[in-house]
GROMACS .gro file of C-alpha atoms in nm:
model
  288
    1MET     CA    1   8.732  -3.858   0.135
    2PRO     CA    2   9.005  -3.603   0.067
    3PRO     CA    3   9.048  -3.285   0.269
    4LEU     CA    4   8.899  -2.979   0.111
    5SER     CA    5   9.161  -2.790  -0.087
    6PRO     CA    6   9.006  -2.572  -0.359
    7SER     CA    7   9.343  -2.424  -0.446
    8SER     CA    8   9.458  -2.765  -0.569
    9SER     CA    9   9.159  -2.808  -0.801
   10PRO     CA   10   9.223  -2.862  -1.173
   11ALA     CA   11   9.287  -2.551  -1.378
   12SER     CA   12   8.977  -2.389  -1.521
   13PRO     CA   13   8.901  -2.436  -1.889
   14SER     CA   14   9.009  -2.167  -2.127
   15SER     CA   15   8.933  -2.114  -2.491
   16PRO     CA   16   8.835  -1.821  -2.707
   17SER     CA   17   8.468  -1.924  -2.671
   18SER     CA   18   8.463  -1.979  -2.293
   19PRO     CA   19   8.363  -1.700  -2.054
   20SER     CA   20   8.657  -1.528  -1.892
   21ARG     CA   21   8.691  -1.515  -1.515
   22ASP     CA   22   8.592  -1.150  -1.522
   23ALA     CA   23   8.282  -1.233  -1.724
   24VAL     CA   24   8.183  -1.505  -1.475
   25VAL     CA   25   8.235  -1.268  -1.182
   26THR     CA   26   8.028  -1.001  -1.355
   27ALA     CA   27   7.742  -1.243  -1.423
   28LEU     CA   28   7.740  -1.370  -1.064
   29ARG     CA   29   7.759  -1.022  -0.918
   30ALA     CA   30   7.467  -0.909  -1.134
   31ALA     CA   31   7.267  -1.205  -1.000
   32GLY     CA   32   7.326  -1.085  -0.644
   33CYS     CA   33   7.602  -1.325  -0.538
   34VAL     CA   34   7.781  -1.146  -0.254
   35PHE     CA   35   8.101  -1.348  -0.285
   36ALA     CA   36   8.110  -1.346  -0.665
   37GLU     CA   37   8.490  -1.369  -0.694
   38ASP     CA   38   8.516  -1.674  -0.468
   39GLU     CA   39   8.221  -1.844  -0.634
   40ALA     CA   40   8.365  -1.779  -0.979
   41GLN     CA   41   8.688  -1.953  -0.880
   42LEU     CA   42   8.500  -2.263  -0.762
   43ILE     CA   43   8.277  -2.278  -1.067
   44LEU     CA   44   8.572  -2.235  -1.303
   45ALA     CA   45   8.751  -2.520  -1.126
   46ALA     CA   46   8.446  -2.747  -1.144
   47ALA     CA   47   8.381  -2.700  -1.516
   48ARG     CA   48   8.557  -2.948  -1.745
   49THR     CA   49   8.466  -2.781  -2.074
   50PRO     CA   50   8.364  -2.433  -2.189
   51VAL     CA   51   8.011  -2.560  -2.252
   52GLU     CA   52   7.987  -2.702  -1.901
   53LEU     CA   53   8.117  -2.375  -1.761
   54ALA     CA   54   7.839  -2.183  -1.932
   55VAL     CA   55   7.582  -2.429  -1.795
   56LEU     CA   56   7.716  -2.405  -1.438
   57VAL     CA   57   7.718  -2.025  -1.448
   58GLU     CA   58   7.361  -2.021  -1.577
   59ARG     CA   59   7.249  -2.257  -1.299
   60ARG     CA   60   7.403  -2.034  -1.034
   61VAL     CA   61   7.263  -1.717  -1.188
   62THR     CA   62   6.912  -1.866  -1.182
   63GLY     CA   63   6.940  -1.934  -0.807
   64LEU     CA   64   7.068  -2.289  -0.766
   65PRO     CA   65   7.279  -2.306  -0.447
   66LEU     CA   66   7.653  -2.296  -0.519
   67GLU     CA   67   7.707  -2.635  -0.352
   68LEU     CA   68   7.460  -2.799  -0.590
   69VAL     CA   69   7.619  -2.623  -0.886
   70VAL     CA   70   7.969  -2.757  -0.814
   71GLY     CA   71   7.849  -3.087  -0.660
   72TRP     CA   72   8.009  -3.061  -0.318
   73ALA     CA   73   8.001  -2.869   0.007
   74GLU     CA   74   8.282  -2.782   0.245
   75PHE     CA   75   8.212  -2.934   0.586
   76HIS     CA   76   8.452  -2.977   0.877
   77GLY     CA   77   8.751  -2.978   0.642
   78LEU     CA   78   8.598  -3.231   0.405
   79ARG     CA   79   8.464  -3.211   0.053
   80VAL     CA   80   8.119  -3.367   0.091
   81ALA     CA   81   7.927  -3.472  -0.220
   82VAL     CA   82   7.580  -3.316  -0.249
   83GLU     CA   83   7.304  -3.362  -0.504
   84PRO     CA   84   6.984  -3.180  -0.604
   85GLY     CA   85   6.701  -3.263  -0.365
   86VAL     CA   86   6.933  -3.322  -0.069
   87PHE     CA   87   6.984  -3.092   0.230
   88VAL     CA   88   7.312  -2.900   0.203
   89PRO     CA   89   7.518  -2.919   0.527
   90ARG     CA   90   7.558  -2.585   0.705
   91ARG     CA   91   7.877  -2.450   0.852
   92ARG     CA   92   7.712  -2.403   1.193
   93THR     CA   93   7.651  -2.778   1.211
   94GLU     CA   94   8.027  -2.824   1.237
   95PHE     CA   95   7.976  -2.716   1.599
   96LEU     CA   96   7.765  -3.029   1.656
   97VAL     CA   97   8.055  -3.240   1.529
   98THR     CA   98   8.299  -3.056   1.756
   99GLN     CA   99   8.075  -3.114   2.058
  100ALA     CA  100   8.035  -3.483   1.978
  101LEU     CA  101   8.411  -3.531   1.955
  102ALA     CA  102   8.461  -3.349   2.286
  103GLN     CA  103   8.188  -3.551   2.458
  104ALA     CA  104   8.295  -3.893   2.328
  105PRO     CA  105   8.654  -3.875   2.199
  106HIS     CA  106   8.693  -4.254   2.210
  107ALA     CA  107   8.361  -4.346   2.048
  108SER     CA  108   8.358  -4.671   1.856
  109VAL     CA  109   7.996  -4.680   1.730
  110VAL     CA  110   7.854  -4.370   1.558
  111VAL     CA  111   7.507  -4.315   1.413
  112ASP     CA  112   7.414  -4.021   1.189
  113LEU     CA  113   7.033  -4.004   1.204
  114CYS     CA  114   6.839  -3.784   0.957
  115CYS     CA  115   7.171  -3.798   0.777
  116GLY     CA  116   7.096  -3.609   0.455
  117SER     CA  117   7.425  -3.616   0.266
  118GLY     CA  118   7.593  -3.805   0.553
  119ALA     CA  119   7.822  -3.508   0.622
  120VAL     CA  120   7.804  -3.532   1.002
  121GLY     CA  121   7.877  -3.904   1.008
  122ALA     CA  122   8.159  -3.867   0.758
  123ALA     CA  123   8.319  -3.588   0.962
  124LEU     CA  124   8.293  -3.787   1.286
  125ALA     CA  125   8.435  -4.104   1.130
  126THR     CA  126   8.723  -3.911   0.972
  127ALA     CA  127   8.813  -3.750   1.304
  128LEU     CA  128   8.772  -4.062   1.518
  129GLY     CA  129   8.945  -4.309   1.289
  130ARG     CA  130   8.831  -4.671   1.306
  131VAL     CA  131   8.464  -4.662   1.404
  132GLU     CA  132   8.151  -4.853   1.319
  133LEU     CA  133   7.954  -4.590   1.128
  134HIS     CA  134   7.585  -4.601   1.040
  135ALA     CA  135   7.377  -4.333   0.868
  136ALA     CA  136   7.003  -4.333   0.809
  137ASP     CA  137   6.740  -4.120   0.638
  138ILE     CA  138   6.382  -4.163   0.525
  139ASP     CA  139   6.445  -3.991   0.190
  140PRO     CA  140   6.581  -4.222  -0.086
  141ALA     CA  141   6.762  -3.927  -0.250
  142ALA     CA  142   6.945  -3.854   0.074
  143VAL     CA  143   7.033  -4.221   0.119
  144ARG     CA  144   7.175  -4.237  -0.232
  145CYS     CA  145   7.386  -3.926  -0.171
  146ALA     CA  146   7.498  -4.040   0.176
  147ARG     CA  147   7.633  -4.362   0.029
  148ARG     CA  148   7.877  -4.156  -0.178
  149ASN     CA  149   8.018  -4.001   0.140
  150VAL     CA  150   7.984  -4.280   0.396
  151VAL     CA  151   8.057  -4.610   0.222
  152ALA     CA  152   8.410  -4.501   0.130
  153LEU     CA  153   8.477  -4.470   0.503
  154GLY     CA  154   8.354  -4.823   0.569
  155GLY     CA  155   8.014  -4.703   0.687
  156HIS     CA  156   7.663  -4.835   0.627
  157VAL     CA  157   7.359  -4.638   0.509
  158HIS     CA  158   7.001  -4.738   0.587
  159THR     CA  159   6.660  -4.624   0.462
  160GLY     CA  160   6.372  -4.572   0.702
  161ASP     CA  161   6.198  -4.359   0.962
  162LEU     CA  162   6.441  -4.269   1.243
  163PHE     CA  163   6.528  -4.569   1.463
  164GLU     CA  164   6.321  -4.807   1.249
  165ALA     CA  165   6.595  -4.783   0.987
  166LEU     CA  166   6.872  -4.908   1.219
  167PRO     CA  167   6.983  -5.268   1.267
  168VAL     CA  168   6.849  -5.408   1.595
  169ARG     CA  169   7.201  -5.513   1.693
  170LEU     CA  170   7.287  -5.146   1.753
  171ARG     CA  171   7.047  -5.117   2.048
  172GLY     CA  172   7.241  -5.023   2.361
  173ARG     CA  173   7.571  -4.989   2.170
  174VAL     CA  174   7.576  -4.639   2.020
  175ASP     CA  175   7.842  -4.404   2.161
  176ILE     CA  176   7.751  -4.100   1.947
  177LEU     CA  177   7.401  -4.050   1.811
  178ALA     CA  178   7.403  -3.733   1.599
  179ALA     CA  179   7.060  -3.629   1.473
  180ASN     CA  180   7.048  -3.317   1.258
  181VAL     CA  181   6.669  -3.312   1.266
  182PRO     CA  182   6.448  -3.056   1.087
  183TYR     CA  183   6.360  -2.779   1.333
  184VAL     CA  184   6.202  -2.495   1.135
  185PRO     CA  185   5.841  -2.433   1.252
  186THR     CA  186   5.596  -2.501   0.969
  187GLY     CA  187   5.476  -2.140   0.963
  188GLU     CA  188   5.831  -2.012   0.918
  189VAL     CA  189   5.931  -2.230   0.623
  190PRO     CA  190   5.808  -1.969   0.370
  191LEU     CA  191   6.039  -1.716   0.536
  192LEU     CA  192   6.354  -1.919   0.466
  193PRO     CA  193   6.606  -1.799   0.205
  194ALA     CA  194   6.505  -1.902  -0.146
  195GLU     CA  195   6.809  -2.129  -0.180
  196ALA     CA  196   6.674  -2.349   0.100
  197ARG     CA  197   6.303  -2.300   0.040
  198ASP     CA  198   6.314  -2.371  -0.332
  199HIS     CA  199   6.591  -2.629  -0.362
  200GLU     CA  200   6.596  -2.844  -0.047
  201PRO     CA  201   6.341  -3.110   0.054
  202LEU     CA  202   6.062  -2.984   0.279
  203ALA     CA  203   6.101  -3.287   0.507
  204ALA     CA  204   6.456  -3.178   0.589
  205LEU     CA  205   6.338  -2.832   0.696
  206ASP     CA  206   5.986  -2.853   0.842
  207GLY     CA  207   5.985  -2.963   1.206
  208GLY     CA  208   5.613  -2.924   1.271
  209ALA     CA  209   5.410  -2.658   1.451
  210ASP     CA  210   5.687  -2.556   1.692
  211GLY     CA  211   5.972  -2.713   1.497
  212LEU     CA  212   6.036  -2.989   1.750
  213ASP     CA  213   5.819  -3.281   1.634
  214VAL     CA  214   6.109  -3.494   1.509
  215LEU     CA  215   6.340  -3.387   1.791
  216ARG     CA  216   6.090  -3.513   2.049
  217ARG     CA  217   6.064  -3.850   1.875
  218VAL     CA  218   6.440  -3.887   1.867
  219ALA     CA  219   6.480  -3.780   2.231
  220ALA     CA  220   6.211  -4.026   2.344
  221GLY     CA  221   6.376  -4.326   2.181
  222ALA     CA  222   6.747  -4.248   2.208
  223VAL     CA  223   6.809  -4.401   2.553
  224HIS     CA  224   6.728  -4.747   2.416
  225TRP     CA  225   6.999  -4.718   2.151
  226LEU     CA  226   7.274  -4.540   2.342
  227ALA     CA  227   7.547  -4.730   2.519
  228PRO     CA  228   7.598  -4.644   2.887
  229GLY     CA  229   7.773  -4.305   2.873
  230GLY     CA  230   7.669  -4.261   2.510
  231CYS     CA  231   7.540  -3.924   2.390
  232LEU     CA  232   7.269  -3.779   2.167
  233LEU     CA  233   7.337  -3.444   1.999
  234VAL     CA  234   7.076  -3.234   1.822
  235GLU     CA  235   7.101  -2.885   1.675
  236THR     CA  236   6.820  -2.642   1.750
  237SER     CA  237   6.753  -2.269   1.779
  238GLU     CA  238   6.801  -2.047   2.082
  239ARG     CA  239   6.425  -1.998   2.117
  240GLN     CA  240   6.357  -2.373   2.106
  241THR     CA  241   6.633  -2.475   2.347
  242PRO     CA  242   6.424  -2.488   2.670
  243ALA     CA  243   6.162  -2.715   2.511
  244ALA     CA  244   6.435  -2.930   2.356
  245VAL     CA  245   6.605  -2.970   2.694
  246GLU     CA  246   6.272  -3.075   2.845
  247ALA     CA  247   6.230  -3.340   2.574
  248PHE     CA  248   6.577  -3.477   2.641
  249THR     CA  249   6.516  -3.488   3.015
  250ARG     CA  250   6.185  -3.667   2.970
  251GLY     CA  251   6.369  -3.917   2.753
  252GLY     CA  252   6.589  -4.009   3.049
  253LEU     CA  253   6.902  -3.823   2.941
  254SER     CA  254   7.135  -3.606   3.144
  255THR     CA  255   7.132  -3.283   2.944
  256ARG     CA  256   7.348  -2.980   2.876
  257VAL     CA  257   7.340  -2.705   2.615
  258ALA     CA  258   7.641  -2.588   2.411
  259VAL     CA  259   7.641  -2.255   2.229
  260ASP     CA  260   7.873  -2.100   1.972
  261GLU     CA  261   7.792  -1.731   1.946
  262GLU     CA  262   7.999  -1.677   1.630
  263LEU     CA  263   7.820  -1.950   1.437
  264TYR     CA  264   7.490  -1.881   1.616
  265ALA     CA  265   7.478  -2.255   1.682
  266HIS     CA  266   7.288  -2.422   1.967
  267VAL     CA  267   7.340  -2.790   2.035
  268VAL     CA  268   7.158  -2.993   2.300
  269VAL     CA  269   7.369  -3.281   2.431
  270GLY     CA  270   7.202  -3.565   2.619
  271THR     CA  271   7.393  -3.847   2.786
  272ARG     CA  272   7.274  -4.187   2.901
  273GLU     CA  273   7.410  -4.233   3.250
  274ALA     CA  274   7.673  -4.503   3.289
  275GLU     CA  275   7.525  -4.806   3.463
  276GLU     CA  276   7.640  -4.894   3.811
  277GLU     CA  277   7.861  -5.199   3.819
  278ALA     CA  278   7.671  -5.493   3.961
  279PRO     CA  279   7.788  -5.658   4.287
  280GLY     CA  280   8.053  -5.918   4.225
  281ARG     CA  281   8.171  -5.759   3.896
  282ARG     CA  282   8.480  -5.587   4.039
  283GLY     CA  283   8.683  -5.901   4.094
  284THR     CA  284   8.559  -5.969   4.447
  285PRO     CA  285   8.291  -6.217   4.545
  286PRO     CA  286   7.946  -6.081   4.624
  287ALA     CA  287   7.844  -6.043   4.987
  288ARG     CA  288   7.665  -6.346   5.130
   0.00000   0.00000   0.00000
C-alpha cells in the first residue's frame, strides 16, 4: 500500500465541457464544505473523465462523505481503500495505532478486530514490517473492503462475530489486539453528523445503551487470545473511560489509559501479564 501523496496524483481532467476548478470549489462551498479548495483538488485528481468529475462533484454536494467519493481515506500515512457501507477510519484512531506501536514495538502477531476497512491492521503491519496479520469483522461489506487493504500486506481477513471469527491457533499468541469497537450510546446515534449517521453502518457506530456492550465482550475474552505481555487496545470516549477500565480489569488485564488532547482521543490499553518462568526453565535443575 503506497504512502499517501495527493500531490503526486494524476492530473485532473480538462476539456471545454468539464467543470473548472473554480466551478468545483464554488459548488462544494455552496454545499457547506468547509475545506472546499482542498476537497476540489482531491476530487479533480480522482476523476478520470469530465463525466466522472461531474458525477463525483454531485455525490459530494448531496452529502456523501469525501472519502467515499474519492474511494480512499488518509490514515497513518497510508491511502486506505474505503467503500460505501463501510466505516471510514478517523484521524483520532491513529492515536490507537501509535499507542500499540509504543506498547509492543516488536510484535509479531497482530489482530485487527471489528476491522471495518482494515485501516488499523494495515497501519500496524506497515510500521512493524514482517508480522502475522489477521483482521476480522461481522459485516461482509467490511470484510470485502478489508481484503483490499490487508491481503496485499500478506494478511488474512475473517468473517464472524468477534473472537469466533479467528483461527483457534491464534489463542495465546496475539501480541497486539486492536479493537476499534462501536462505542456510541444508542440514544446518541441520531445526534451524530449526517455523514456518519446516513452513510455508515449502524453496527459500526451503535455500542448499546451506554456504548460499551461490544467493548465489554472484547475485554472479557481478550486474555485467552493474548500472548503473555500482549496488549488489547480500544478507543472510547472520556466519559466512558472509567467503565471501560473496569471492564478491562475484570477481564484480567493490567490497564492504563492514554489520552491525546489535540485529537480528543482516549485509548484504553490492557496487558496480559507475562507468565512467571517455571522452576527448572532457566537452565538450572529444579530443587529436589
